[in-house]
Short mmCIF file of C-alpha atoms and ligand atoms in Angstrom, two decimals:
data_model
loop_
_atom_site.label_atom_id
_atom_site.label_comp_id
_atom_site.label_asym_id
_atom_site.label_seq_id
_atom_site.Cartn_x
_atom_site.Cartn_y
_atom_site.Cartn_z
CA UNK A 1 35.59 42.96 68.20
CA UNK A 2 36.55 39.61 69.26
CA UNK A 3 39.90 39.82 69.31
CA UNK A 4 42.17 36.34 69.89
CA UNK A 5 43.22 35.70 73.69
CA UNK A 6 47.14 35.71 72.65
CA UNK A 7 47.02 34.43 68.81
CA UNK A 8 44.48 32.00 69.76
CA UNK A 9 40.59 31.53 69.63
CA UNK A 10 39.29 28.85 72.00
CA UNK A 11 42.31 26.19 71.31
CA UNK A 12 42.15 27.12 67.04
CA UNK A 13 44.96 29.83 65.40
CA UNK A 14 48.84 30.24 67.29
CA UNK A 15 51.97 30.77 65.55
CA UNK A 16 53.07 27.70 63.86
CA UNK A 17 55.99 28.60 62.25
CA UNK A 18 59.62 28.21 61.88
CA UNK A 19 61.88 29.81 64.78
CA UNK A 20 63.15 32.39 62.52
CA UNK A 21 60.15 34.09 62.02
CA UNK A 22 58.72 33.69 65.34
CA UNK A 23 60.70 37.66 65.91
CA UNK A 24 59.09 38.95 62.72
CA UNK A 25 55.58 38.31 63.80
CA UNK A 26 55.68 39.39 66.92
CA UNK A 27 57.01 42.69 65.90
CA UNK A 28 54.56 42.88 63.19
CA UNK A 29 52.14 42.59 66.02
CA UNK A 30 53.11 44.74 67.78
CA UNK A 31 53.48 47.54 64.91
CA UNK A 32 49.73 46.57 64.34
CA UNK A 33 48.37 47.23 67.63
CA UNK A 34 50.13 50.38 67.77
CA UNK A 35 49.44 51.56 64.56
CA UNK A 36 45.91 51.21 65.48
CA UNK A 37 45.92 53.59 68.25
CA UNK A 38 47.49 55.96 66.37
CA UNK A 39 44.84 58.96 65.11
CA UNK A 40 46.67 60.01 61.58
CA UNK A 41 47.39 56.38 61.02
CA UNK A 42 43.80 55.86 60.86
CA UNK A 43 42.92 58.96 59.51
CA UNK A 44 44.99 57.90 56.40
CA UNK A 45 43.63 54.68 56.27
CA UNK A 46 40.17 56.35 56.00
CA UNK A 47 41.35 59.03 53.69
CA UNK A 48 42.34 55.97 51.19
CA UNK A 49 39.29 53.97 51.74
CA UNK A 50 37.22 56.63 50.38
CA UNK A 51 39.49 57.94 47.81
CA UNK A 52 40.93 54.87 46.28
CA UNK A 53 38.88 52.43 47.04
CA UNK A 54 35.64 54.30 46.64
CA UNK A 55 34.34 53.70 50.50
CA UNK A 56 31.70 53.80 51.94
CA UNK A 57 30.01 51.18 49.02
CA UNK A 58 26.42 51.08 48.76
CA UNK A 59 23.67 48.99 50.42
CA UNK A 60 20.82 48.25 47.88
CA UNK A 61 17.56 47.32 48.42
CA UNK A 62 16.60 43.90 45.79
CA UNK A 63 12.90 44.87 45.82
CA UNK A 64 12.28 42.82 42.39
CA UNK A 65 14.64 39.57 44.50
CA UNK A 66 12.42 40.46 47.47
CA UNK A 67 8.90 40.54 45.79
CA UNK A 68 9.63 37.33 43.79
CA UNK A 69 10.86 35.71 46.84
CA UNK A 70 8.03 36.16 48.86
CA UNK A 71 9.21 36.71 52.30
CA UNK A 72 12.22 38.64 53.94
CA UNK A 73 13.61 41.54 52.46
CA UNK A 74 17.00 41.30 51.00
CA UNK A 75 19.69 43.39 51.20
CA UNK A 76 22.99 43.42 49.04
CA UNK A 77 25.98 44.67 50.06
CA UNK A 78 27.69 45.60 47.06
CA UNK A 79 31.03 45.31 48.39
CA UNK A 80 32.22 44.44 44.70
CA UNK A 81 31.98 48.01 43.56
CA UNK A 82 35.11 48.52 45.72
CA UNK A 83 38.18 49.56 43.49
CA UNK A 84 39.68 46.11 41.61
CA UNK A 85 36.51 44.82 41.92
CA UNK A 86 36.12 42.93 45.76
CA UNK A 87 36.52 43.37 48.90
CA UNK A 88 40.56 41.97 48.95
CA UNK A 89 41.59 45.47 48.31
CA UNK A 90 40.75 46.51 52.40
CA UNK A 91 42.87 44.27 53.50
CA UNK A 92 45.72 44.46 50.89
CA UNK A 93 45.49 48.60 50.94
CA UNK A 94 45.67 48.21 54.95
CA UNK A 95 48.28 45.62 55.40
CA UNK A 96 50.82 47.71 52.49
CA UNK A 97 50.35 51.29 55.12
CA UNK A 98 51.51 49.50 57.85
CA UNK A 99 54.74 48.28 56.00
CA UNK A 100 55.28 51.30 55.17
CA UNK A 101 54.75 52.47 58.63
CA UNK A 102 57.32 50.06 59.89
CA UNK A 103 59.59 50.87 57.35
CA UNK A 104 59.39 48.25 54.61
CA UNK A 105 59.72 48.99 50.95
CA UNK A 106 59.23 45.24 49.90
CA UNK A 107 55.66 43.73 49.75
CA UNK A 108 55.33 39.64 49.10
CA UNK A 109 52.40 38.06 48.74
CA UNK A 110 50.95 34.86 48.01
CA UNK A 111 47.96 34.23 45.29
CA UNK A 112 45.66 31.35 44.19
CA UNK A 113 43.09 32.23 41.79
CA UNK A 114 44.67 35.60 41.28
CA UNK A 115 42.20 37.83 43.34
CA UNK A 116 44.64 38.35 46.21
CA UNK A 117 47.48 39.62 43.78
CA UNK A 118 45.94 41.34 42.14
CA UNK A 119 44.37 43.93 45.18
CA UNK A 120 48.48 43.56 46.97
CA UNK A 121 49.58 44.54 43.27
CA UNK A 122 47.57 47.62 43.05
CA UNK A 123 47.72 48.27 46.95
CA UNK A 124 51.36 48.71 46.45
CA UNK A 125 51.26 50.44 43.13
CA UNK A 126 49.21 53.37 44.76
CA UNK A 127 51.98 53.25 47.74
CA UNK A 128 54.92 53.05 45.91
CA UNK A 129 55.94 50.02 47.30
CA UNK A 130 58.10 47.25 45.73
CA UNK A 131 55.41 43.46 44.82
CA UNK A 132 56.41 40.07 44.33
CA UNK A 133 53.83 37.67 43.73
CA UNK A 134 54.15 34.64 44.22
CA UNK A 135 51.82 31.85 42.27
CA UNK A 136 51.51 28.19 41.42
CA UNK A 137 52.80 27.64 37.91
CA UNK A 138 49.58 25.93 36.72
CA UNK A 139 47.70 28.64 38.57
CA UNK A 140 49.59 30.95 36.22
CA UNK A 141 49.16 29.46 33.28
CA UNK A 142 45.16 28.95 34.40
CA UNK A 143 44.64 32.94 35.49
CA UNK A 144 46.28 34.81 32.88
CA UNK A 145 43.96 38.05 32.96
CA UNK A 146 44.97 38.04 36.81
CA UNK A 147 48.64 38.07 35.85
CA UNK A 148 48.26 40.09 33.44
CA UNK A 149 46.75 42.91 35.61
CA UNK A 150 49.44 42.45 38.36
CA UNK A 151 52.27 43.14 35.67
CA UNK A 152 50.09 45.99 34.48
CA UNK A 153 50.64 47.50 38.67
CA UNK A 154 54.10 46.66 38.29
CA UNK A 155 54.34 43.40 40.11
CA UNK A 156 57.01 40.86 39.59
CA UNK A 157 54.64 37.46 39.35
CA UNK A 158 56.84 34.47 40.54
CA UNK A 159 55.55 30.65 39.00
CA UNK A 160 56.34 28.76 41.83
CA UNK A 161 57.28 25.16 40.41
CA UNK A 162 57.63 23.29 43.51
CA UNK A 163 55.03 20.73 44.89
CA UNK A 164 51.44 20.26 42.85
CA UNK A 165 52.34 24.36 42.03
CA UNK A 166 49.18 25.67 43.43
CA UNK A 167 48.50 28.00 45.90
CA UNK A 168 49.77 25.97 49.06
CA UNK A 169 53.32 25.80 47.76
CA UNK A 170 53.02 29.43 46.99
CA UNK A 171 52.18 30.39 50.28
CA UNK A 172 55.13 27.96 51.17
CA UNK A 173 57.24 30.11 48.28
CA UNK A 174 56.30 33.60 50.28
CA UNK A 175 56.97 31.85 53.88
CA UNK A 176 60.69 31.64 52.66
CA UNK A 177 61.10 34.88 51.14
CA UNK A 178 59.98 36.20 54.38
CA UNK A 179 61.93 34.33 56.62
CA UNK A 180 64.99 35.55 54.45
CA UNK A 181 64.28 38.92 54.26
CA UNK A 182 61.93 39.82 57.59
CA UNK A 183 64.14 43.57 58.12
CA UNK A 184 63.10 45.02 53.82
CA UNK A 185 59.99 42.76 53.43
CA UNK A 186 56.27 42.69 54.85
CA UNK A 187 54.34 39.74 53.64
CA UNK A 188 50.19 40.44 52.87
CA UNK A 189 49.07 37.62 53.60
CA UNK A 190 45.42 37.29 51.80
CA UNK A 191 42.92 35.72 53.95
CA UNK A 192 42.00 36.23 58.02
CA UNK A 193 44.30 32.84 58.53
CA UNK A 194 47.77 32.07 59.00
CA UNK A 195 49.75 32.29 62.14
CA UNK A 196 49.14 35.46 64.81
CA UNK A 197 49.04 38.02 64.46
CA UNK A 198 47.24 38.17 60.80
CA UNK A 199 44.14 36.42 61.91
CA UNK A 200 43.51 39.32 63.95
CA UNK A 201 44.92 42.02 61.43
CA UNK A 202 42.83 40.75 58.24
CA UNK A 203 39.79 40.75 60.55
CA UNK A 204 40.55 44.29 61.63
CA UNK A 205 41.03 45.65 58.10
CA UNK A 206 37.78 43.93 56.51
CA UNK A 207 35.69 45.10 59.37
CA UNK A 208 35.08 48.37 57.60
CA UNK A 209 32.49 46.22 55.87
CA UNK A 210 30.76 45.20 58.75
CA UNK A 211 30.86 49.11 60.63
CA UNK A 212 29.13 50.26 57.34
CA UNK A 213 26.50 47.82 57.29
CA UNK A 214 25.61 48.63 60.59
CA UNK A 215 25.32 51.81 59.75
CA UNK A 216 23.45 51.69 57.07
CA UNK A 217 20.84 49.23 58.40
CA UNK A 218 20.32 51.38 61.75
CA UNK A 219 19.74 54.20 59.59
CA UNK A 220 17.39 52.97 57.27
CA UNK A 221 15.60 50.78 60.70
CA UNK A 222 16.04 47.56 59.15
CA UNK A 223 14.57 44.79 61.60
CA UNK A 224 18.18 42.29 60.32
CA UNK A 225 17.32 38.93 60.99
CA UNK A 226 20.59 37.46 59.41
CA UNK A 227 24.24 38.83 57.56
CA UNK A 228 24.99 35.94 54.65
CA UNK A 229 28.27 36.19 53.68
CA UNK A 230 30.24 33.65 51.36
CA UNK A 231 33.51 31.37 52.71
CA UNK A 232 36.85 30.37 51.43
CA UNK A 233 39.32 31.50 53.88
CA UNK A 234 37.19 33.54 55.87
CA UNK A 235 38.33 37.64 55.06
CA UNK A 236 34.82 38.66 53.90
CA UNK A 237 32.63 36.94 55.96
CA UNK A 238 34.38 37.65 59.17
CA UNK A 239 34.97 41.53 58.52
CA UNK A 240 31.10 41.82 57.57
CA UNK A 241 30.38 40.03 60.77
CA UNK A 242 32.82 41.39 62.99
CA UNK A 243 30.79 44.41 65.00
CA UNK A 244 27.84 41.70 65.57
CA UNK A 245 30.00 38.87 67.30
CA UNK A 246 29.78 39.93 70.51
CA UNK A 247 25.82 40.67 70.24
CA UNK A 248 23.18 37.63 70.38
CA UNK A 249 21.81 38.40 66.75
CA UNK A 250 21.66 38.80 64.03
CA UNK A 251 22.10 35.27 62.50
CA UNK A 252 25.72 34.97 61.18
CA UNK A 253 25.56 32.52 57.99
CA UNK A 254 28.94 31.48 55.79
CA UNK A 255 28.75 29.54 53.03
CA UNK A 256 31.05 27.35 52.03
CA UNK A 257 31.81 25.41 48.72
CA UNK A 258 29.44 22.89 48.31
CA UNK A 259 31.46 22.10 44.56
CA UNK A 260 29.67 18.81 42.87
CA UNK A 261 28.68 17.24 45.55
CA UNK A 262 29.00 15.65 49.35
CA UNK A 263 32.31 13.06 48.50
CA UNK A 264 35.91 14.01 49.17
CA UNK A 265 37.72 15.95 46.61
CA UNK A 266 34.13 17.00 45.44
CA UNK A 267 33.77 20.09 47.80
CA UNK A 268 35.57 22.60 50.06
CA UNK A 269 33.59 21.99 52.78
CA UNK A 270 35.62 22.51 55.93
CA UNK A 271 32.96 22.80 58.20
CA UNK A 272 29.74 21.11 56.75
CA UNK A 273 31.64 18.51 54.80
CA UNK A 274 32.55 15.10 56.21
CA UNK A 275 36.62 14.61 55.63
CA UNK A 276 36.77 17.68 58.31
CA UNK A 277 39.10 17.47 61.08
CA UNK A 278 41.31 19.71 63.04
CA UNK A 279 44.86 20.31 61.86
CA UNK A 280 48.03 22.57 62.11
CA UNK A 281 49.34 23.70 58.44
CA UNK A 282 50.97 27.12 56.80
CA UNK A 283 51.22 28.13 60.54
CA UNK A 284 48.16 28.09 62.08
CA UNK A 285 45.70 25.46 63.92
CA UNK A 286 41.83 25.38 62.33
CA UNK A 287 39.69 23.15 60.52
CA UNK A 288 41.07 21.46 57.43
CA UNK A 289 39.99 19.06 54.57
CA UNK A 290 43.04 16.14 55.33
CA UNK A 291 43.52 12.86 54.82
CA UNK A 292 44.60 10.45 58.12
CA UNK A 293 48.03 11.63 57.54
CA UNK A 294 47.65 15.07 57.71
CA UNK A 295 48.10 15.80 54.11
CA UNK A 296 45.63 18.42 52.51
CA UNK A 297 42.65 16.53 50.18
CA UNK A 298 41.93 17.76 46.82
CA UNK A 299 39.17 20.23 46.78
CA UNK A 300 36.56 21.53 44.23
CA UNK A 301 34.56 24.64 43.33
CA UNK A 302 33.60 26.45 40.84
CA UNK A 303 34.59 29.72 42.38
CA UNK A 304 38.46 30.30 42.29
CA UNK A 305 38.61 31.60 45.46
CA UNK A 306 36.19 28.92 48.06
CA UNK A 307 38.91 26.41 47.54
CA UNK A 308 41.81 26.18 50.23
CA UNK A 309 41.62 23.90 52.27
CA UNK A 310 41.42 25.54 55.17
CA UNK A 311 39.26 28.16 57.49
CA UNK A 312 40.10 31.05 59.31
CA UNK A 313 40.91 30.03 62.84
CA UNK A 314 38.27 32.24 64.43
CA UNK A 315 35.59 31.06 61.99
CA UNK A 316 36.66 27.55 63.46
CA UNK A 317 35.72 28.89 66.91
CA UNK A 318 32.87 30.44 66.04
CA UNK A 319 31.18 27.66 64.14
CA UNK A 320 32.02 25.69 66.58
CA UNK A 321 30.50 27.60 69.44
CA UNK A 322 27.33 28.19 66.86
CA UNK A 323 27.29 31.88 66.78
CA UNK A 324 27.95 31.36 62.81
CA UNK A 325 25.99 29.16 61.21
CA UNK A 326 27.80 26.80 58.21
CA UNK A 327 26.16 25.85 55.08
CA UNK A 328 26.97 25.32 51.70
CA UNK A 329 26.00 25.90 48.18
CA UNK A 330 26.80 23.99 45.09
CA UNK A 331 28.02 24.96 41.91
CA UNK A 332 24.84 24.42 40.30
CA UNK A 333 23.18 26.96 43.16
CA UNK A 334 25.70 29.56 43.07
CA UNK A 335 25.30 29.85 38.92
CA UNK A 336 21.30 30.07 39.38
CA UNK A 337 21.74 32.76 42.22
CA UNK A 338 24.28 34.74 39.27
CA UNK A 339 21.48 34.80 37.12
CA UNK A 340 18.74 35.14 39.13
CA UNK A 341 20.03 39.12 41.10
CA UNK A 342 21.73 39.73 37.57
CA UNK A 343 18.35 39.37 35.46
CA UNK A 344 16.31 40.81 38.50
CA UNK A 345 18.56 43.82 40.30
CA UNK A 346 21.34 44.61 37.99
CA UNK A 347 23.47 43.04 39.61
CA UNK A 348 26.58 40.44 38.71
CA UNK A 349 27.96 38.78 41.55
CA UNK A 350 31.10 36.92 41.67
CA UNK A 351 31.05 33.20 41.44
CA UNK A 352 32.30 32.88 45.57
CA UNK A 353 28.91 35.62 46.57
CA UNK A 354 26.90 34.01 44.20
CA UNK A 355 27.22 31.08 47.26
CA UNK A 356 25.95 33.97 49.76
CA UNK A 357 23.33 34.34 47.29
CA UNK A 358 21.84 31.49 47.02
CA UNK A 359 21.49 31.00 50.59
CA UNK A 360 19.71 34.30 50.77
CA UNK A 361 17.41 32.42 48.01
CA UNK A 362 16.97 29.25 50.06
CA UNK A 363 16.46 31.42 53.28
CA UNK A 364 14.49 34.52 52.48
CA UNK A 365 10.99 32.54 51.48
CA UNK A 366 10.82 31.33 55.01
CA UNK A 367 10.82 34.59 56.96
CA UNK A 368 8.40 37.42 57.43
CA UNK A 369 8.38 39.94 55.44
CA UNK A 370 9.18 42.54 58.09
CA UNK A 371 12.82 40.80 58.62
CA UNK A 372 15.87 42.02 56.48
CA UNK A 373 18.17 39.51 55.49
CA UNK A 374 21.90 40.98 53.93
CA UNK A 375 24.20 39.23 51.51
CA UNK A 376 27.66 40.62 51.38
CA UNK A 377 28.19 40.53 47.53
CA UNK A 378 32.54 40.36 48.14
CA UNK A 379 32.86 40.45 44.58
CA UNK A 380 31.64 41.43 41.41
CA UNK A 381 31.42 39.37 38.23
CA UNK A 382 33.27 40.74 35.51
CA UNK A 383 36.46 38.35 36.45
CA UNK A 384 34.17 35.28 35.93
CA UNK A 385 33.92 35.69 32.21
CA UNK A 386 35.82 33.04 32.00
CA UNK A 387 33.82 30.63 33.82
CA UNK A 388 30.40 31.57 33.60
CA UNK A 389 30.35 31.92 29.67
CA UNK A 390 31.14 28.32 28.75
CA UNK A 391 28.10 27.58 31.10
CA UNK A 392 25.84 29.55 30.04
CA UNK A 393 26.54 29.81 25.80
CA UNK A 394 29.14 26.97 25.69
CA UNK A 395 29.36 27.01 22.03
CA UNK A 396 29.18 30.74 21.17
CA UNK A 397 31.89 31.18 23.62
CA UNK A 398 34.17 28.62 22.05
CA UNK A 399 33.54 30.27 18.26
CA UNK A 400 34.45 33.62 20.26
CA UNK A 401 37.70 31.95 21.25
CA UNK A 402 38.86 30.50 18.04
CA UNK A 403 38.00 33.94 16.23
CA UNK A 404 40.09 35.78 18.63
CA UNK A 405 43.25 32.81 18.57
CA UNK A 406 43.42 33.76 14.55
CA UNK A 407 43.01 37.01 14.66
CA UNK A 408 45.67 37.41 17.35
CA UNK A 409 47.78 34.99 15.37
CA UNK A 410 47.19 36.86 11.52
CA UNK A 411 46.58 40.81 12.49
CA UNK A 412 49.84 42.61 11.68
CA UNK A 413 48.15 45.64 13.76
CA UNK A 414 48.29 44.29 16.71
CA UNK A 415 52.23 43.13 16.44
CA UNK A 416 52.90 47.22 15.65
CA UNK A 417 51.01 48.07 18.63
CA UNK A 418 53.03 45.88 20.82
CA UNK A 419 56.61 47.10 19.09
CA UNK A 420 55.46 50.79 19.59
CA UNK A 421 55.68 50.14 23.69
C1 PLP B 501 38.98 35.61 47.48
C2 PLP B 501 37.53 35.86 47.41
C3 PLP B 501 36.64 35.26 48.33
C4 PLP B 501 37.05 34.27 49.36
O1 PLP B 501 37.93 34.72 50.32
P1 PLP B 501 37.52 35.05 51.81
O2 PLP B 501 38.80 35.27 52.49
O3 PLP B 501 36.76 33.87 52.36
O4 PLP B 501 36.67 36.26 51.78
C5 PLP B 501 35.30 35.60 48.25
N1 PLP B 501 34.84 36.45 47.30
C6 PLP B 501 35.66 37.03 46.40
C7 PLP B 501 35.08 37.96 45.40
C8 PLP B 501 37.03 36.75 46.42
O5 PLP B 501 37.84 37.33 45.51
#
């Protein structure tokens, strides 16, 4: 499926990295390849996606989305019914057996928004492997329900106060770790970038999205003009596209942040935005939001998890060479595609989908109405509470919160409850 010609894809990707771990990824790729030819590896791989994770998740059919629409049919992959709620978990369950196949008892991992943390925290609870987190300090203090549920798995969360304490100094945080500890310690790393081999690996482990959705569509004869899939880093879209690359259709579409608006710091537009240019950072070359000197720009979306800076280094390649097509969606879109499949199918996306989503809204009208057209839904919406309530019923919302600040601060209940543990 594609796979990088030595760590790189057409110039983008490599190992960037300090000497010392130049041996610890080149064992871990090797461990990878290996572990991938091996039958009971992958039969326990399997045997966990369906049992934990709750594999193979279902394709529905938006008939209400479709008939409104007008024009293709539309597809969702509900890829948020996974276990912890989005697809992170198939890379996070995958990465955490192969540590344990090579011995480690020690998971890292690096988070921004929380998602990624959350899915290595849980990985590792089910495998009974040791998790440190690590995380921006503000990030911490911004995504409390996310640490909340890591400490919950038993992960130690880290506030990593170096730098603007985001999620680039974390990943700079887990880099260390890793470099100090590369014989105890594998480090998940959460998105298909970063230096070789994990492009590769995260692609390999989120593909199980894309071999069901083939599936399912050949089954059910779907005539698939295009697979819409929503783009921060690049895990979902490129494991939902993976067993099409090689094949002239169907259409490939990722959406990136469109945030506010075209200007810098307004967006996280790597590939459709205009402060794009190629770059080498955290270890890997691809297509970054800098400024002249190199330095990452500020970015802005309102999904947590379509903000790095940076793409996936085969997504680069790919966009480049057109077989996926970039666009983006802004803020303003993605909330009217969350309301529009929630009222009409049932369904609540996460804020990053909600981007696939309302592509599939832009794009569906202008097809026939024997095409199919599938959004991967990556996530669900329950972890957007947070964001999509002061939107939508701003002032109820705030009420909500003062109500629940007193009664946290006056009911005597709740301070017995917390003593009894
Ligand atoms: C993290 C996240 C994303 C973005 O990450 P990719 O690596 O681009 O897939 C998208 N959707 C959800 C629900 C996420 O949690």
């Amino acid at each position: 499926m594609a796979n990088s010609e030595n760590g790189f894809f057409d110039g983008f990707g490599g190992k960037y990295v300090a000497e010392v771990l130049r041996r610890t990824l080149d064992e871990l790729e090797v461990s990878f390849k290996d572990a991938m030819q091996d039958e009971s590896f992958l039969k326990e791989l399997e045997t966990i996606q369906r049992d934990y994770i709750g594999r193979e998740t279902p394709l529905l059919f938006a008939e209400t989305a479709t008939k409104i629409l007008g024009g293709a049919q539309i597809y969702i992959k509900l890829e948020g019914l996974a276990n912890t709620g989005a697809h992170k978990i198939n890379n996070a369950i995958g990465q955490c057996l192969l540590a344990k196949r090579m011995g480690k008892k020690r998971i890292i991992a690096e988070t921004g928004a929380g998602q990624h943390g959350v899915a290595t925290a849980a990985a590792c609870a089910k495998l009974g492997l040791d998790c440190t987190v690590y995380m921006g300090e503000v990030d911490v203090r911004r995504q409390q329900p996310n640490v909340a549920a890591m400490e919950l798995y038993g992960a130690k969360v880290h506030a990593v106060t170096s730098g603007s304490r985001t999620l680039k100094d974390a990943v700079n945080e887990a880099m260390r770790d890793w470099a100090a500890n590369p014989d105890t310690t594998h480090y998940v790393l959460g998105s298909a970038l970063g230096p070789a081999p994990f492009p590769d690996m995260v692609r390999e482990f989120q593909s199980v999205i894309g071999k069901e959705v083939k599936r399912q569509a050949e089954e059910r004869k779907l005539d698939v003009e295009a697979l819409i899939a929503c783009c921060g880093g690049g895990s979902n879209s490129i494991g939902f596209f993976a067993p099409f690359i090689d094949q002239a259709s169907p259409r490939l579409i990722a959406v990136e942040a469109g945030g506010i608006g075209p200007g810098v710091g307004e967006n996280a537009s790597r590939m459709t935005g205009n402060a794009s240019r190629d770059g080498i950072m955290h270890g890997y070359k691809s297509r970054f939001l800098l400024d002249e000197d190199g330095q990452a720009l500020p970015t802005r979306s309102i999904s947590a998890g379509l903000d790095y800076c940076g793409i996936g280094p085969q997504l680069a390649s790919l966009g480049k060479k057109g077989r996926i097509e970039f666009t983006s969606a802004r803020d303003e879109e993605a909330l009217n595609a969350l309301k529009f499949f929630a009222k009409n199918e049932g369904v609540l996306f996460a804020m990053e989908s909600a981007h696939a989503g309302a592509e599939a809204i832009r794009l569906a009208p202008t097809l026939p109405k024997n095409k199919a057209i599938i959004i991967n839904m990556s996530g669900r919406g329950d972890k957007d509470v947070f964001i999509t309530s002061p939107v939508f019923r701003h002032d109820a919302w705030l009420e909500f919160l003062h109500a629940e600040i007193e009664r946290l601060e006056s009911d005597k209940d709740i301070h017995d409850a917390k003593i009894m543990n």
